[in-house]
Amino acid sequence: MNAYEQYMREIAQPMRDELTNAGFNELVTPDEVDEFMNTNKDSALIVINSVCGCAAGLARPAAIESLQGETKPVQLVTVFAGQDRDATAKMRDYFQGVEPSSPSMAVVKDGELKHFIPREQIEGYEVEDIVSQLTDAYTKYC
């Protein structure tokens, strides 16, 4: 690992911890992504985490806050764009017809994409608006 990669890992660690401390399981390899997507039959929230300032600073708190209600996904997973590139690319393969976007959030069930929130629906929005998008999707799919 070169000095830049090491620096970025250190910068990203608190952003990883924010989600893992809230109960998200981090998928860091393509095999872990395949295993999850091919075996999980429950509802799941997938957060494509990112260092990107404004949007990522809204996405993580919104994802965590969205889990406070009674209706929520059974599984919580995350991949980190720009850090775990291969795992992120593999996860995006499961989101057919959706442009790559980070940060972003997806609700899946039975390995099938049910709802997707791209960066464009995160950046510039209030946390409450993003939470509302997520909880509406939970009501529908969880």
JSON list of C-alpha atoms in Angstrom, two decimals, residues 28-116:
[
{"chain": "A", "resi": 28, "resn": "VAL", "atom": "CA", "xyz": [-14.84, -5.59, 1.57]},
{"chain": "A", "resi": 29, "resn": "THR", "atom": "CA", "xyz": [-14.33, -8.22, -1.15]},
{"chain": "A", "resi": 30, "resn": "PRO", "atom": "CA", "xyz": [-16.31, -9.22, -4.23]},
{"chain": "A", "resi": 31, "resn": "ASP", "atom": "CA", "xyz": [-16.74, -12.71, -2.75]},
{"chain": "A", "resi": 32, "resn": "GLU", "atom": "CA", "xyz": [-18.34, -11.24, 0.39]},
{"chain": "A", "resi": 33, "resn": "VAL", "atom": "CA", "xyz": [-20.74, -9.23, -1.79]},
{"chain": "A", "resi": 34, "resn": "ASP", "atom": "CA", "xyz": [-21.65, -12.30, -3.87]},
{"chain": "A", "resi": 35, "resn": "GLU", "atom": "CA", "xyz": [-22.14, -14.40, -0.75]},
{"chain": "A", "resi": 36, "resn": "PHE", "atom": "CA", "xyz": [-24.45, -11.79, 0.77]},
{"chain": "A", "resi": 37, "resn": "MET", "atom": "CA", "xyz": [-26.47, -11.06, -2.35]},
{"chain": "A", "resi": 38, "resn": "ASN", "atom": "CA", "xyz": [-26.85, -14.73, -3.30]},
{"chain": "A", "resi": 39, "resn": "THR", "atom": "CA", "xyz": [-27.83, -16.05, 0.13]},
{"chain": "A", "resi": 40, "resn": "ASN", "atom": "CA", "xyz": [-29.71, -13.23, 1.86]},
{"chain": "A", "resi": 41, "resn": "LYS", "atom": "CA", "xyz": [-33.47, -13.55, 1.50]},
{"chain": "A", "resi": 42, "resn": "ASP", "atom": "CA", "xyz": [-34.31, -10.85, 4.04]},
{"chain": "A", "resi": 43, "resn": "SER", "atom": "CA", "xyz": [-34.82, -7.17, 3.40]},
{"chain": "A", "resi": 44, "resn": "ALA", "atom": "CA", "xyz": [-31.55, -5.25, 3.51]},
{"chain": "A", "resi": 45, "resn": "LEU", "atom": "CA", "xyz": [-30.32, -1.68, 3.47]},
{"chain": "A", "resi": 46, "resn": "ILE", "atom": "CA", "xyz": [-27.09, -1.34, 1.53]},
{"chain": "A", "resi": 47, "resn": "VAL", "atom": "CA", "xyz": [-25.11, 1.87, 1.94]},
{"chain": "A", "resi": 48, "resn": "ILE", "atom": "CA", "xyz": [-22.46, 2.62, -0.64]},
{"chain": "A", "resi": 49, "resn": "ASN", "atom": "CA", "xyz": [-20.29, 4.70, 1.66]},
{"chain": "A", "resi": 50, "resn": "SER", "atom": "CA", "xyz": [-18.06, 7.48, 0.43]},
{"chain": "A", "resi": 51, "resn": "VAL", "atom": "CA", "xyz": [-15.59, 10.11, 1.58]},
{"chain": "A", "resi": 52, "resn": "CYS", "atom": "CA", "xyz": [-17.32, 12.73, -0.61]},
{"chain": "A", "resi": 53, "resn": "GLY", "atom": "CA", "xyz": [-18.10, 15.54, 1.83]},
{"chain": "A", "resi": 54, "resn": "CYS", "atom": "CA", "xyz": [-21.57, 17.01, 1.59]},
{"chain": "A", "resi": 55, "resn": "ALA", "atom": "CA", "xyz": [-23.52, 13.98, 0.40]},
{"chain": "A", "resi": 56, "resn": "ALA", "atom": "CA", "xyz": [-21.67, 11.42, 2.53]},
{"chain": "A", "resi": 57, "resn": "GLY", "atom": "CA", "xyz": [-22.04, 13.64, 5.59]},
{"chain": "A", "resi": 58, "resn": "LEU", "atom": "CA", "xyz": [-25.81, 13.41, 5.07]},
{"chain": "A", "resi": 59, "resn": "ALA", "atom": "CA", "xyz": [-26.07, 9.79, 3.91]},
{"chain": "A", "resi": 60, "resn": "ARG", "atom": "CA", "xyz": [-24.53, 8.09, 6.93]},
{"chain": "A", "resi": 61, "resn": "PRO", "atom": "CA", "xyz": [-26.57, 9.96, 9.58]},
{"chain": "A", "resi": 62, "resn": "ALA", "atom": "CA", "xyz": [-29.76, 9.54, 7.50]},
{"chain": "A", "resi": 63, "resn": "ALA", "atom": "CA", "xyz": [-29.18, 5.80, 7.10]},
{"chain": "A", "resi": 64, "resn": "ILE", "atom": "CA", "xyz": [-28.61, 5.41, 10.84]},
{"chain": "A", "resi": 65, "resn": "GLU", "atom": "CA", "xyz": [-31.57, 7.59, 11.82]},
{"chain": "A", "resi": 66, "resn": "SER", "atom": "CA", "xyz": [-33.86, 5.73, 9.41]},
{"chain": "A", "resi": 67, "resn": "LEU", "atom": "CA", "xyz": [-33.41, 2.59, 11.53]},
{"chain": "A", "resi": 68, "resn": "GLN", "atom": "CA", "xyz": [-35.06, 4.08, 14.62]},
{"chain": "A", "resi": 69, "resn": "GLY", "atom": "CA", "xyz": [-38.58, 3.12, 13.54]},
{"chain": "A", "resi": 70, "resn": "GLU", "atom": "CA", "xyz": [-40.33, -0.19, 13.99]},
{"chain": "A", "resi": 71, "resn": "THR", "atom": "CA", "xyz": [-40.31, -1.09, 10.29]},
{"chain": "A", "resi": 72, "resn": "LYS", "atom": "CA", "xyz": [-36.77, -1.50, 9.05]},
{"chain": "A", "resi": 73, "resn": "PRO", "atom": "CA", "xyz": [-34.60, -3.87, 7.04]},
{"chain": "A", "resi": 74, "resn": "VAL", "atom": "CA", "xyz": [-33.45, -7.11, 8.66]},
{"chain": "A", "resi": 75, "resn": "GLN", "atom": "CA", "xyz": [-29.90, -6.83, 7.25]},
{"chain": "A", "resi": 76, "resn": "LEU", "atom": "CA", "xyz": [-27.58, -3.81, 7.15]},
{"chain": "A", "resi": 77, "resn": "VAL", "atom": "CA", "xyz": [-24.52, -3.88, 4.89]},
{"chain": "A", "resi": 78, "resn": "THR", "atom": "CA", "xyz": [-22.09, -1.40, 3.44]},
{"chain": "A", "resi": 79, "resn": "VAL", "atom": "CA", "xyz": [-19.37, -1.19, 0.81]},
{"chain": "A", "resi": 80, "resn": "PHE", "atom": "CA", "xyz": [-16.95, 1.72, 0.57]},
{"chain": "A", "resi": 81, "resn": "ALA", "atom": "CA", "xyz": [-16.59, 3.40, -2.82]},
{"chain": "A", "resi": 82, "resn": "GLY", "atom": "CA", "xyz": [-13.05, 4.50, -3.59]},
{"chain": "A", "resi": 83, "resn": "GLN", "atom": "CA", "xyz": [-11.67, 2.25, -0.84]},
{"chain": "A", "resi": 84, "resn": "ASP", "atom": "CA", "xyz": [-12.93, -1.25, -1.49]},
{"chain": "A", "resi": 85, "resn": "ARG", "atom": "CA", "xyz": [-13.22, -0.74, -5.22]},
{"chain": "A", "resi": 86, "resn": "ASP", "atom": "CA", "xyz": [-13.71, -4.37, -6.26]},
{"chain": "A", "resi": 87, "resn": "ALA", "atom": "CA", "xyz": [-16.42, -4.99, -3.65]},
{"chain": "A", "resi": 88, "resn": "THR", "atom": "CA", "xyz": [-18.18, -1.77, -4.65]},
{"chain": "A", "resi": 89, "resn": "ALA", "atom": "CA", "xyz": [-18.02, -2.66, -8.35]},
{"chain": "A", "resi": 90, "resn": "LYS", "atom": "CA", "xyz": [-19.42, -6.12, -7.58]},
{"chain": "A", "resi": 91, "resn": "MET", "atom": "CA", "xyz": [-22.29, -4.63, -5.54]},
{"chain": "A", "resi": 92, "resn": "ARG", "atom": "CA", "xyz": [-23.09, -2.23, -8.38]},
{"chain": "A", "resi": 93, "resn": "ASP", "atom": "CA", "xyz": [-23.35, -5.23, -10.73]},
{"chain": "A", "resi": 94, "resn": "TYR", "atom": "CA", "xyz": [-26.46, -6.22, -8.76]},
{"chain": "A", "resi": 95, "resn": "PHE", "atom": "CA", "xyz": [-28.08, -2.83, -9.39]},
{"chain": "A", "resi": 96, "resn": "GLN", "atom": "CA", "xyz": [-28.94, -3.33, -13.05]},
{"chain": "A", "resi": 97, "resn": "GLY", "atom": "CA", "xyz": [-29.95, -0.18, -14.91]},
{"chain": "A", "resi": 98, "resn": "VAL", "atom": "CA", "xyz": [-28.75, 2.12, -12.11]},
{"chain": "A", "resi": 99, "resn": "GLU", "atom": "CA", "xyz": [-25.90, 4.55, -12.75]},
{"chain": "A", "resi": 100, "resn": "PRO", "atom": "CA", "xyz": [-23.00, 4.23, -10.29]},
{"chain": "A", "resi": 101, "resn": "SER", "atom": "CA", "xyz": [-23.41, 6.80, -7.56]},
{"chain": "A", "resi": 102, "resn": "SER", "atom": "CA", "xyz": [-21.65, 7.38, -4.26]},
{"chain": "A", "resi": 103, "resn": "PRO", "atom": "CA", "xyz": [-22.74, 7.77, -1.70]},
{"chain": "A", "resi": 104, "resn": "SER", "atom": "CA", "xyz": [-25.99, 5.99, -2.36]},
{"chain": "A", "resi": 105, "resn": "MET", "atom": "CA", "xyz": [-28.39, 3.65, -0.63]},
{"chain": "A", "resi": 106, "resn": "ALA", "atom": "CA", "xyz": [-30.36, 0.65, -1.79]},
{"chain": "A", "resi": 107, "resn": "VAL", "atom": "CA", "xyz": [-33.12, -1.44, -0.33]},
{"chain": "A", "resi": 108, "resn": "VAL", "atom": "CA", "xyz": [-32.99, -5.04, -1.56]},
{"chain": "A", "resi": 109, "resn": "LYS", "atom": "CA", "xyz": [-35.05, -8.11, -0.82]},
{"chain": "A", "resi": 110, "resn": "ASP", "atom": "CA", "xyz": [-34.36, -11.65, -2.02]},
{"chain": "A", "resi": 111, "resn": "GLY", "atom": "CA", "xyz": [-31.24, -10.28, -3.75]},
{"chain": "A", "resi": 112, "resn": "GLU", "atom": "CA", "xyz": [-33.37, -7.95, -5.87]},
{"chain": "A", "resi": 113, "resn": "LEU", "atom": "CA", "xyz": [-33.08, -4.16, -5.94]},
{"chain": "A", "resi": 114, "resn": "LYS", "atom": "CA", "xyz": [-36.35, -2.65, -4.72]},
{"chain": "A", "resi": 115, "resn": "HIS", "atom": "CA", "xyz": [-35.44, 1.01, -4.09]},
{"chain": "A", "resi": 116, "resn": "PHE", "atom": "CA", "xyz": [-32.39, 3.13, -4.87]}
]
